[in-house]
Amino acid sequence: MNMQLKNFDTVSFLRDYWQKKPLLIRGGLNPWDDPLDPDELAGLSLEQGVESRLVVQGEGGPSVDHGPQDSERLSKLPPSDWTLLVQAVDHYVPEVAALIEPFRFAPNWRIDDAMVSCAADGGGVGPHYDQYDVFLVQGAGKRRWQIGAKCDETTPLVAENELMLIDGFEATDEWVLEAGDILYVPPGYAHNGVAVGDGCMTYSIGFRAPARSELIAHWTDHLIDEMTEDDRYSDPSLAVQTNPGEIAPAAIDELHAMVTEKLGDRAAFARWFGEYCTTPKYPDVDWQPDEAISAAGVQELIGSGAALLRNPACRCSFTRDGNGALTLFLDGESYDCDGETAMLAEAICSADRIELGADAETGKAALELLITLINQGSLAFEPED
């Protein structure tokens, strides 16, 4: 499914709306054809390792059941007021993965996954806010979306509810979305979606943004893991102090430098962050071949014109060093590339289908990179029809 955004200008959107205010895009993905149906989504929610939630509204508030879901439970759901949400459906359904492509005006490292929900009439999570950007694409059925004020840590929440529902939600805008309509919601904005009628399918394209606390915690953990006990403070020029109780300015300078020199290493941080942000969220989506591919096997398939496919669970990005070389980050690992290999790395990051061409010249370094990525399940050759 080759989807393209309509009634949408990327430049003006990034300038006027991205992380600033919500936007309704009527007919943003039309003509629309649902990439899966409610029964297929329910079947996916039964599987081990697939993250899902079943939210059922009741008199005492919503109840939440985490997956894997139970088929008998799903078969006995009431006729209204429930929603089933399945995370990272793009990892399992290529047609859902294709829905992310129109939104790749944002860099790869910012893209999280595509969550899909199916709801009966009146079904929804409830009024809440998220810490990430999201495009809410309406599939089959209809959903009424309400937008409220921007929230923060001072916003009152309903007590003892894992859904983090807003207490006293008031809508400022309201729309009913139909198939192909899109609602963009920036971080922090209150929103509430309720299915209008049965068979309501919604596809949520989410974008992650690391918190400062998360970056500091994981970066320092990484640094600590690489440090040795021998790396200690020393003062070979220690002089007698007037008062032994003083921590001298020179000692503070030295101690501070011990910390900041490590924290401030930009090149080390860039490599760490590339590996950190491309670590698979769901590593169980395995494309590893039953038998390892050889250099001759790769060359034969390239010669036949076979295209390469990127595992939809794979996360990949790269950084440049300013001298023509780059570092490829893929599934939490880093690969230093230059020349032909750098061009291959860029191709891998730019699209989920890579056509090298039957007459492609593949040098030793590029061939070794392909073998590594195929054998670890990050890439695979497209099967013949």
mmCIF file of C-alpha atoms in Angstrom:
data_model
loop_
_atom_site.group_PDB
_atom_site.id
_atom_site.type_symbol
_atom_site.label_atom_id
_atom_site.label_comp_id
_atom_site.label_asym_id
_atom_site.label_seq_id
_atom_site.Cartn_x
_atom_site.Cartn_y
_atom_site.Cartn_z
ATOM 1 C CA MET A 1 0.000 0.000 0.000
ATOM 2 C CA ASN A 2 1.658 3.219 -1.216
ATOM 3 C CA MET A 3 0.197 5.982 0.935
ATOM 4 C CA GLN A 4 0.791 9.680 0.360
ATOM 5 C CA LEU A 5 -0.425 12.559 2.495
ATOM 6 C CA LYS A 6 -3.035 14.793 0.874
ATOM 7 C CA ASN A 7 -4.316 18.227 1.836
ATOM 8 C CA PHE A 8 -1.040 18.628 3.685
ATOM 9 C CA ASP A 9 1.990 20.869 3.257
ATOM 10 C CA THR A 10 5.021 19.602 5.161
ATOM 11 C CA VAL A 11 6.853 22.937 5.333
ATOM 12 C CA SER A 12 3.911 24.898 6.733
ATOM 13 C CA PHE A 13 3.007 22.032 9.072
ATOM 14 C CA LEU A 14 6.480 21.936 10.624
ATOM 15 C CA ARG A 15 6.522 25.709 10.885
ATOM 16 C CA ASP A 16 3.037 26.284 12.297
ATOM 17 C CA TYR A 17 1.886 23.077 14.009
ATOM 18 C CA TRP A 18 4.661 20.602 14.875
ATOM 19 C CA GLN A 19 4.927 20.585 18.697
ATOM 20 C CA LYS A 20 2.862 23.768 18.753
ATOM 21 C CA LYS A 21 -0.845 23.032 18.285
ATOM 22 C CA PRO A 22 -3.230 20.314 17.045
ATOM 23 C CA LEU A 23 -4.253 20.025 13.404
ATOM 24 C CA LEU A 24 -7.158 18.234 11.729
ATOM 25 C CA ILE A 25 -6.350 16.923 8.217
ATOM 26 C CA ARG A 26 -9.499 15.900 6.383
ATOM 27 C CA GLY A 27 -8.887 13.191 3.785
ATOM 28 C CA GLY A 28 -5.202 13.100 4.635
ATOM 29 C CA LEU A 29 -4.857 9.478 3.511
ATOM 30 C CA ASN A 30 -7.412 8.870 0.800
ATOM 31 C CA PRO A 31 -8.438 6.644 -0.870
ATOM 32 C CA TRP A 32 -8.380 4.593 2.311
ATOM 33 C CA ASP A 33 -8.201 0.810 2.628
ATOM 34 C CA ASP A 34 -7.786 -0.715 6.090
ATOM 35 C CA PRO A 35 -4.589 -2.799 6.251
ATOM 36 C CA LEU A 36 -6.180 -5.231 8.724
ATOM 37 C CA ASP A 37 -9.602 -5.972 10.182
ATOM 38 C CA PRO A 38 -10.774 -6.226 13.819
ATOM 39 C CA ASP A 39 -10.496 -10.024 13.874
ATOM 40 C CA GLU A 40 -6.879 -9.872 12.689
ATOM 41 C CA LEU A 41 -6.058 -7.294 15.355
ATOM 42 C CA ALA A 42 -7.733 -9.436 18.015
ATOM 43 C CA GLY A 43 -5.743 -12.448 16.833
ATOM 44 C CA LEU A 44 -2.507 -10.490 17.134
ATOM 45 C CA SER A 45 -3.386 -9.489 20.709
ATOM 46 C CA LEU A 46 -3.526 -13.183 21.709
ATOM 47 C CA GLU A 47 0.133 -13.751 20.892
ATOM 48 C CA GLN A 48 2.908 -13.903 23.465
ATOM 49 C CA GLY A 49 5.291 -10.954 23.261
ATOM 50 C CA VAL A 50 2.746 -8.647 21.632
ATOM 51 C CA GLU A 51 1.931 -5.679 23.867
ATOM 52 C CA SER A 52 -1.806 -4.990 24.124
ATOM 53 C CA ARG A 53 -4.460 -3.529 26.419
ATOM 54 C CA LEU A 54 -8.179 -4.121 26.639
ATOM 55 C CA VAL A 55 -9.988 -1.143 28.159
ATOM 56 C CA VAL A 56 -13.612 -1.635 29.192
ATOM 57 C CA GLN A 57 -15.614 1.314 30.506
ATOM 58 C CA GLY A 58 -17.801 0.655 33.547
ATOM 59 C CA GLU A 59 -19.720 2.461 36.274
ATOM 60 C CA GLY A 60 -16.669 2.513 38.532
ATOM 61 C CA GLY A 61 -14.380 3.718 35.743
ATOM 62 C CA PRO A 62 -12.409 1.830 33.123
ATOM 63 C CA SER A 63 -10.788 -1.554 33.700
ATOM 64 C CA VAL A 64 -7.547 -2.504 31.929
ATOM 65 C CA ASP A 65 -6.437 -6.009 30.956
ATOM 66 C CA HIS A 66 -2.912 -6.377 29.616
ATOM 67 C CA GLY A 67 -1.996 -8.924 26.950
ATOM 68 C CA PRO A 68 -1.672 -11.512 25.819
ATOM 69 C CA GLN A 69 -5.437 -11.326 25.641
ATOM 70 C CA ASP A 70 -7.732 -14.280 26.194
ATOM 71 C CA SER A 71 -9.844 -15.406 23.235
ATOM 72 C CA GLU A 72 -12.773 -16.405 25.459
ATOM 73 C CA ARG A 73 -12.689 -12.998 27.159
ATOM 74 C CA LEU A 74 -12.723 -11.232 23.789
ATOM 75 C CA SER A 75 -15.632 -13.352 22.564
ATOM 76 C CA LYS A 76 -17.752 -12.288 25.565
ATOM 77 C CA LEU A 77 -17.179 -8.537 25.365
ATOM 78 C CA PRO A 78 -20.278 -6.330 25.753
ATOM 79 C CA PRO A 79 -21.803 -4.718 22.660
ATOM 80 C CA SER A 80 -20.377 -1.291 23.535
ATOM 81 C CA ASP A 81 -17.910 0.723 25.632
ATOM 82 C CA TRP A 82 -14.667 -1.199 25.056
ATOM 83 C CA THR A 83 -11.493 -0.731 23.050
ATOM 84 C CA LEU A 84 -8.610 -3.069 22.223
ATOM 85 C CA LEU A 85 -5.207 -1.437 21.684
ATOM 86 C CA VAL A 86 -2.225 -3.283 20.213
ATOM 87 C CA GLN A 87 1.246 -1.726 20.222
ATOM 88 C CA ALA A 88 3.824 -1.860 17.407
ATOM 89 C CA VAL A 89 1.529 -3.504 14.860
ATOM 90 C CA ASP A 90 3.899 -2.200 12.169
ATOM 91 C CA HIS A 91 6.413 -4.810 13.368
ATOM 92 C CA TYR A 92 4.057 -7.621 12.386
ATOM 93 C CA VAL A 93 1.936 -6.291 9.506
ATOM 94 C CA PRO A 94 3.850 -4.776 6.545
ATOM 95 C CA GLU A 95 0.748 -2.892 5.388
ATOM 96 C CA VAL A 96 0.604 -1.101 8.751
ATOM 97 C CA ALA A 97 4.339 -0.371 8.557
ATOM 98 C CA ALA A 98 3.626 1.366 5.236
ATOM 99 C CA LEU A 99 1.426 3.866 7.099
ATOM 100 C CA ILE A 100 4.523 5.304 8.766
ATOM 101 C CA GLU A 101 6.216 6.203 5.478
ATOM 102 C CA PRO A 102 4.216 9.419 4.772
ATOM 103 C CA PHE A 103 5.342 10.772 8.152
ATOM 104 C CA ARG A 104 9.080 10.305 7.638
ATOM 105 C CA PHE A 105 9.602 14.044 7.343
ATOM 106 C CA ALA A 106 10.619 13.445 10.962
ATOM 107 C CA PRO A 107 13.941 11.600 11.387
ATOM 108 C CA ASN A 108 14.014 7.855 11.992
ATOM 109 C CA TRP A 109 15.218 8.146 15.568
ATOM 110 C CA ARG A 110 12.093 10.115 16.520
ATOM 111 C CA ILE A 111 9.655 7.508 15.171
ATOM 112 C CA ASP A 112 8.334 5.065 17.751
ATOM 113 C CA ASP A 113 5.724 2.708 16.295
ATOM 114 C CA ALA A 114 2.173 2.331 14.992
ATOM 115 C CA MET A 115 -0.414 1.391 17.595
ATOM 116 C CA VAL A 116 -3.751 0.125 16.307
ATOM 117 C CA SER A 117 -7.028 0.140 18.210
ATOM 118 C CA CYS A 118 -10.425 -1.362 17.541
ATOM 119 C CA ALA A 119 -13.413 -0.095 19.495
ATOM 120 C CA ALA A 120 -17.101 -0.816 19.863
ATOM 121 C CA ASP A 121 -19.598 2.045 20.061
ATOM 122 C CA GLY A 122 -18.669 4.315 22.973
ATOM 123 C CA GLY A 123 -15.277 2.675 23.386
ATOM 124 C CA GLY A 124 -12.197 4.708 24.256
ATOM 125 C CA VAL A 125 -9.430 5.117 26.794
ATOM 126 C CA GLY A 126 -10.726 8.358 28.288
ATOM 127 C CA PRO A 127 -9.352 11.916 28.415
ATOM 128 C CA HIS A 128 -5.568 11.862 28.817
ATOM 129 C CA TYR A 129 -2.389 13.433 27.521
ATOM 130 C CA ASP A 130 0.862 11.986 26.225
ATOM 131 C CA GLN A 131 4.486 13.094 26.209
ATOM 132 C CA TYR A 132 4.929 12.456 22.499
ATOM 133 C CA ASP A 133 3.658 13.648 19.121
ATOM 134 C CA VAL A 134 1.007 11.453 17.531
ATOM 135 C CA PHE A 135 -0.885 11.309 14.245
ATOM 136 C CA LEU A 136 -4.267 9.646 14.776
ATOM 137 C CA VAL A 137 -5.330 8.119 11.460
ATOM 138 C CA GLN A 138 -8.946 7.051 11.258
ATOM 139 C CA GLY A 139 -9.624 3.741 9.562
ATOM 140 C CA ALA A 140 -12.959 1.963 9.332
ATOM 141 C CA GLY A 141 -15.841 3.436 11.315
ATOM 142 C CA LYS A 142 -15.927 6.821 13.016
ATOM 143 C CA ARG A 143 -14.405 8.337 16.142
ATOM 144 C CA ARG A 144 -15.253 11.563 17.922
ATOM 145 C CA TRP A 145 -12.102 13.346 19.068
ATOM 146 C CA GLN A 146 -12.106 16.102 21.650
ATOM 147 C CA ILE A 147 -9.079 18.317 22.260
ATOM 148 C CA GLY A 148 -8.509 20.140 25.521
ATOM 149 C CA ALA A 149 -5.935 22.440 27.063
ATOM 150 C CA LYS A 150 -2.221 21.765 27.224
ATOM 151 C CA CYS A 151 -1.311 19.801 30.343
ATOM 152 C CA ASP A 152 1.720 19.341 32.564
ATOM 153 C CA GLU A 153 2.670 17.717 35.860
ATOM 154 C CA THR A 154 0.290 20.041 37.712
ATOM 155 C CA THR A 155 -2.774 18.845 35.763
ATOM 156 C CA PRO A 156 -5.147 17.008 38.143
ATOM 157 C CA LEU A 157 -5.524 13.313 37.332
ATOM 158 C CA VAL A 158 -8.075 10.727 38.345
ATOM 159 C CA ALA A 159 -6.591 9.004 41.390
ATOM 160 C CA GLU A 160 -5.356 5.411 41.219
ATOM 161 C CA ASN A 161 -5.764 4.864 37.519
ATOM 162 C CA GLU A 162 -2.919 3.542 35.375
ATOM 163 C CA LEU A 163 -4.385 5.259 32.309
ATOM 164 C CA MET A 164 -3.440 8.661 33.768
ATOM 165 C CA LEU A 165 -6.875 10.077 33.001
ATOM 166 C CA ILE A 166 -7.479 13.800 33.414
ATOM 167 C CA ASP A 167 -9.813 14.882 36.199
ATOM 168 C CA GLY A 168 -12.249 17.591 35.059
ATOM 169 C CA PHE A 169 -11.424 17.412 31.333
ATOM 170 C CA GLU A 170 -12.968 20.220 29.271
ATOM 171 C CA ALA A 171 -12.968 20.104 25.466
ATOM 172 C CA THR A 172 -11.977 23.166 23.457
ATOM 173 C CA ASP A 173 -12.457 21.537 20.016
ATOM 174 C CA GLU A 174 -14.370 18.525 18.773
ATOM 175 C CA TRP A 175 -14.512 16.641 15.462
ATOM 176 C CA VAL A 176 -15.834 13.330 14.142
ATOM 177 C CA LEU A 177 -13.185 11.617 12.019
ATOM 178 C CA GLU A 178 -14.001 9.259 9.155
ATOM 179 C CA ALA A 179 -11.834 6.910 7.112
ATOM 180 C CA GLY A 180 -8.652 8.628 5.922
ATOM 181 C CA ASP A 181 -8.959 11.651 8.229
ATOM 182 C CA ILE A 182 -5.969 12.465 10.464
ATOM 183 C CA LEU A 183 -5.681 14.361 13.733
ATOM 184 C CA TYR A 184 -2.245 15.551 14.831
ATOM 185 C CA VAL A 185 -1.830 16.017 18.598
ATOM 186 C CA PRO A 186 1.386 17.569 19.967
ATOM 187 C CA PRO A 187 2.895 16.516 23.305
ATOM 188 C CA GLY A 188 0.984 17.583 26.376
ATOM 189 C CA TYR A 189 -2.405 18.323 24.781
ATOM 190 C CA ALA A 190 -5.415 16.690 26.418
ATOM 191 C CA HIS A 191 -7.421 14.524 24.028
ATOM 192 C CA ASN A 192 -10.304 12.090 24.237
ATOM 193 C CA GLY A 193 -11.422 9.702 21.504
ATOM 194 C CA VAL A 194 -14.746 7.859 21.582
ATOM 195 C CA ALA A 195 -15.940 5.418 18.915
ATOM 196 C CA VAL A 196 -19.126 6.416 17.107
ATOM 197 C CA GLY A 197 -20.712 3.112 16.085
ATOM 198 C CA ASP A 198 -19.062 -0.293 15.917
ATOM 199 C CA GLY A 199 -15.915 -1.434 14.137
ATOM 200 C CA CYS A 200 -13.948 1.753 14.790
ATOM 201 C CA MET A 201 -10.294 1.293 13.719
ATOM 202 C CA THR A 202 -7.681 3.922 14.616
ATOM 203 C CA TYR A 203 -3.992 3.886 13.671
ATOM 204 C CA SER A 204 -1.743 5.945 15.947
ATOM 205 C CA ILE A 205 1.662 6.909 14.553
ATOM 206 C CA GLY A 206 3.707 7.892 17.600
ATOM 207 C CA PHE A 207 6.957 9.844 17.878
ATOM 208 C CA ARG A 208 9.251 9.443 20.875
ATOM 209 C CA ALA A 209 11.254 12.150 22.600
ATOM 210 C CA PRO A 210 13.713 11.246 25.367
ATOM 211 C CA ALA A 211 13.383 13.060 28.674
ATOM 212 C CA ARG A 212 16.419 14.930 29.965
ATOM 213 C CA SER A 213 16.411 12.656 33.020
ATOM 214 C CA GLU A 214 16.385 9.579 30.766
ATOM 215 C CA LEU A 215 19.356 10.821 28.736
ATOM 216 C CA ILE A 216 21.399 11.710 31.802
ATOM 217 C CA ALA A 217 20.600 8.455 33.583
ATOM 218 C CA HIS A 218 21.407 6.150 30.659
ATOM 219 C CA TRP A 219 24.430 8.146 29.431
ATOM 220 C CA THR A 220 26.007 8.170 32.883
ATOM 221 C CA ASP A 221 25.200 4.461 33.365
ATOM 222 C CA HIS A 222 27.037 3.789 30.101
ATOM 223 C CA LEU A 223 30.036 5.842 31.211
ATOM 224 C CA ILE A 224 30.167 4.121 34.591
ATOM 225 C CA ASP A 225 30.163 0.699 32.936
ATOM 226 C CA GLU A 226 33.301 1.685 31.013
ATOM 227 C CA MET A 227 35.191 3.127 33.988
ATOM 228 C CA THR A 228 37.774 1.359 36.120
ATOM 229 C CA GLU A 229 38.445 1.568 39.846
ATOM 230 C CA ASP A 230 41.926 2.927 39.044
ATOM 231 C CA ASP A 231 40.467 6.127 37.587
ATOM 232 C CA ARG A 232 40.522 8.170 40.781
ATOM 233 C CA TYR A 233 41.150 11.635 42.134
ATOM 234 C CA SER A 234 44.792 12.361 42.922
ATOM 235 C CA ASP A 235 46.602 15.320 44.479
ATOM 236 C CA PRO A 236 50.378 14.792 44.202
ATOM 237 C CA SER A 237 50.950 18.538 44.835
ATOM 238 C CA LEU A 238 48.899 18.633 48.031
ATOM 239 C CA ALA A 239 49.821 21.601 50.260
ATOM 240 C CA VAL A 240 49.043 22.243 53.910
ATOM 241 C CA GLN A 241 45.749 24.113 54.375
ATOM 242 C CA THR A 242 45.028 26.757 57.002
ATOM 243 C CA ASN A 243 41.869 24.854 57.985
ATOM 244 C CA PRO A 244 41.633 21.126 57.221
ATOM 245 C CA GLY A 245 37.849 21.408 57.108
ATOM 246 C CA GLU A 246 37.893 23.369 53.841
ATOM 247 C CA ILE A 247 37.338 21.708 50.492
ATOM 248 C CA ALA A 248 39.755 23.868 48.546
ATOM 249 C CA PRO A 249 38.772 25.534 45.262
ATOM 250 C CA ALA A 250 41.535 23.633 43.462
ATOM 251 C CA ALA A 251 40.082 20.318 44.675
ATOM 252 C CA ILE A 252 36.590 21.320 43.546
ATOM 253 C CA ASP A 253 38.004 22.285 40.118
ATOM 254 C CA GLU A 254 39.737 18.935 39.774
ATOM 255 C CA LEU A 255 36.734 16.898 40.971
ATOM 256 C CA HIS A 256 34.361 18.827 38.721
ATOM 257 C CA ALA A 257 36.665 18.286 35.736
ATOM 258 C CA MET A 258 36.740 14.543 36.431
ATOM 259 C CA VAL A 259 32.980 14.482 35.933
ATOM 260 C CA THR A 260 32.468 17.039 33.167
ATOM 261 C CA GLU A 261 35.310 15.817 30.944
ATOM 262 C CA LYS A 262 33.592 12.461 30.610
ATOM 263 C CA LEU A 263 30.084 13.858 30.334
ATOM 264 C CA GLY A 264 31.179 16.430 27.760
ATOM 265 C CA ASP A 265 32.786 14.052 25.256
ATOM 266 C CA ARG A 266 30.529 14.822 22.267
ATOM 267 C CA ALA A 267 31.897 12.121 19.976
ATOM 268 C CA ALA A 268 31.447 9.445 22.637
ATOM 269 C CA PHE A 269 27.949 10.740 23.384
ATOM 270 C CA ALA A 270 26.993 10.652 19.683
ATOM 271 C CA ARG A 271 28.074 7.018 19.349
ATOM 272 C CA TRP A 272 26.334 6.053 22.580
ATOM 273 C CA PHE A 273 23.112 7.844 21.628
ATOM 274 C CA GLY A 274 23.051 6.271 18.156
ATOM 275 C CA GLU A 275 23.317 2.816 19.694
ATOM 276 C CA TYR A 276 20.872 3.673 22.472
ATOM 277 C CA CYS A 277 18.104 5.111 20.280
ATOM 278 C CA THR A 278 18.290 2.250 17.762
ATOM 279 C CA THR A 279 18.073 -0.529 20.334
ATOM 280 C CA PRO A 280 15.022 -2.583 19.306
ATOM 281 C CA LYS A 281 11.947 -2.017 21.441
ATOM 282 C CA TYR A 282 10.592 -5.459 20.540
ATOM 283 C CA PRO A 283 13.598 -7.654 19.651
ATOM 284 C CA ASP A 284 11.433 -10.782 19.335
ATOM 285 C CA VAL A 285 10.471 -9.885 15.751
ATOM 286 C CA ASP A 286 13.183 -12.120 14.339
ATOM 287 C CA TRP A 287 14.196 -12.303 10.687
ATOM 288 C CA GLN A 288 17.333 -14.352 11.266
ATOM 289 C CA PRO A 289 17.705 -16.923 8.456
ATOM 290 C CA ASP A 290 17.676 -20.626 9.302
ATOM 291 C CA GLU A 291 21.067 -20.900 7.643
ATOM 292 C CA ALA A 292 23.654 -18.117 7.564
ATOM 293 C CA ILE A 293 24.062 -16.529 4.160
ATOM 294 C CA SER A 294 27.478 -16.524 2.503
ATOM 295 C CA ALA A 295 29.261 -13.896 0.436
ATOM 296 C CA ALA A 296 28.556 -15.973 -2.674
ATOM 297 C CA GLY A 297 24.867 -16.176 -1.750
ATOM 298 C CA VAL A 298 24.624 -12.401 -1.323
ATOM 299 C CA GLN A 299 26.392 -11.739 -4.618
ATOM 300 C CA GLU A 300 24.161 -14.221 -6.438
ATOM 301 C CA LEU A 301 20.980 -12.592 -5.139
ATOM 302 C CA ILE A 302 22.255 -9.107 -5.938
ATOM 303 C CA GLY A 303 23.116 -10.312 -9.430
ATOM 304 C CA SER A 304 19.575 -11.608 -9.870
ATOM 305 C CA GLY A 305 18.234 -8.127 -9.104
ATOM 306 C CA ALA A 306 16.626 -9.090 -5.780
ATOM 307 C CA ALA A 307 15.772 -6.154 -3.538
ATOM 308 C CA LEU A 308 16.576 -5.982 0.173
ATOM 309 C CA LEU A 309 13.878 -5.459 2.784
ATOM 310 C CA ARG A 310 14.459 -3.881 6.169
ATOM 311 C CA ASN A 311 12.937 -5.690 9.136
ATOM 312 C CA PRO A 312 10.021 -3.458 10.284
ATOM 313 C CA ALA A 313 11.190 -3.949 13.881
ATOM 314 C CA CYS A 314 14.652 -2.669 12.923
ATOM 315 C CA ARG A 315 15.684 0.793 14.064
ATOM 316 C CA CYS A 316 18.384 2.542 12.061
ATOM 317 C CA SER A 317 20.018 5.961 11.843
ATOM 318 C CA PHE A 318 23.433 7.399 11.086
ATOM 319 C CA THR A 319 25.715 10.304 11.963
ATOM 320 C CA ARG A 320 28.316 12.044 9.783
ATOM 321 C CA ASP A 321 31.806 13.022 10.897
ATOM 322 C CA GLY A 322 32.226 15.923 8.449
ATOM 323 C CA ASN A 323 34.868 14.113 6.372
ATOM 324 C CA GLY A 324 32.619 11.976 4.189
ATOM 325 C CA ALA A 325 32.546 9.026 6.572
ATOM 326 C CA LEU A 326 29.544 8.095 8.669
ATOM 327 C CA THR A 327 28.576 5.766 11.474
ATOM 328 C CA LEU A 328 25.582 3.506 10.888
ATOM 329 C CA PHE A 329 23.520 2.649 13.966
ATOM 330 C CA LEU A 330 21.280 -0.342 13.539
ATOM 331 C CA ASP A 331 19.543 -2.405 16.213
ATOM 332 C CA GLY A 332 21.774 -1.036 18.960
ATOM 333 C CA GLU A 333 25.079 -1.648 17.157
ATOM 334 C CA SER A 334 27.391 0.806 15.384
ATOM 335 C CA TYR A 335 29.271 0.363 12.108
ATOM 336 C CA ASP A 336 31.869 2.819 10.826
ATOM 337 C CA CYS A 337 31.385 3.318 7.093
ATOM 338 C CA ASP A 338 33.027 5.242 4.280
ATOM 339 C CA GLY A 339 32.925 5.329 0.506
ATOM 340 C CA GLU A 340 30.665 2.661 -0.993
ATOM 341 C CA THR A 341 29.729 1.340 2.449
ATOM 342 C CA ALA A 342 28.610 4.799 3.546
ATOM 343 C CA MET A 343 26.320 5.031 0.505
ATOM 344 C CA LEU A 344 24.894 1.606 1.357
ATOM 345 C CA ALA A 345 24.283 2.712 4.948
ATOM 346 C CA GLU A 346 22.402 5.793 3.741
ATOM 347 C CA ALA A 347 20.252 3.637 1.453
ATOM 348 C CA ILE A 348 19.411 1.274 4.311
ATOM 349 C CA CYS A 349 18.300 4.187 6.493
ATOM 350 C CA SER A 350 16.316 6.009 3.826
ATOM 351 C CA ALA A 351 13.805 3.310 2.846
ATOM 352 C CA ASP A 352 12.427 -0.021 3.992
ATOM 353 C CA ARG A 353 13.077 -1.492 0.513
ATOM 354 C CA ILE A 354 16.529 -1.152 -1.034
ATOM 355 C CA GLU A 355 17.113 -1.860 -4.717
ATOM 356 C CA LEU A 356 20.820 -2.304 -5.403
ATOM 357 C CA GLY A 357 20.350 -3.286 -9.048
ATOM 358 C CA ALA A 358 21.557 -6.427 -10.807
ATOM 359 C CA ASP A 359 24.777 -4.728 -11.980
ATOM 360 C CA ALA A 360 25.639 -3.240 -8.559
ATOM 361 C CA GLU A 361 29.315 -3.365 -7.670
ATOM 362 C CA THR A 362 29.685 -4.511 -4.065
ATOM 363 C CA GLY A 363 33.126 -4.137 -2.521
ATOM 364 C CA LYS A 364 34.460 -6.282 0.303
ATOM 365 C CA ALA A 365 33.480 -3.908 3.131
ATOM 366 C CA ALA A 366 29.947 -3.376 1.813
ATOM 367 C CA LEU A 367 29.527 -7.100 1.240
ATOM 368 C CA GLU A 368 30.660 -7.869 4.798
ATOM 369 C CA LEU A 369 28.178 -5.324 6.164
ATOM 370 C CA LEU A 370 25.330 -6.889 4.176
ATOM 371 C CA ILE A 371 26.246 -10.383 5.370
ATOM 372 C CA THR A 372 26.278 -9.204 8.986
ATOM 373 C CA LEU A 373 22.938 -7.408 8.757
ATOM 374 C CA ILE A 374 21.207 -10.260 6.931
ATOM 375 C CA ASN A 375 22.494 -12.954 9.280
ATOM 376 C CA GLN A 376 21.424 -10.996 12.361
ATOM 377 C CA GLY A 377 17.926 -10.510 10.919
ATOM 378 C CA SER A 378 18.004 -6.760 10.285
ATOM 379 C CA LEU A 379 17.723 -7.185 6.494
ATOM 380 C CA ALA A 380 16.427 -9.897 4.197
ATOM 381 C CA PHE A 381 16.227 -10.350 0.448
ATOM 382 C CA GLU A 382 12.725 -9.920 -0.923
ATOM 383 C CA PRO A 383 11.153 -13.296 -1.689
ATOM 384 C CA GLU A 384 10.365 -14.096 -5.291
ATOM 385 C CA ASP A 385 6.709 -13.804 -6.278
#
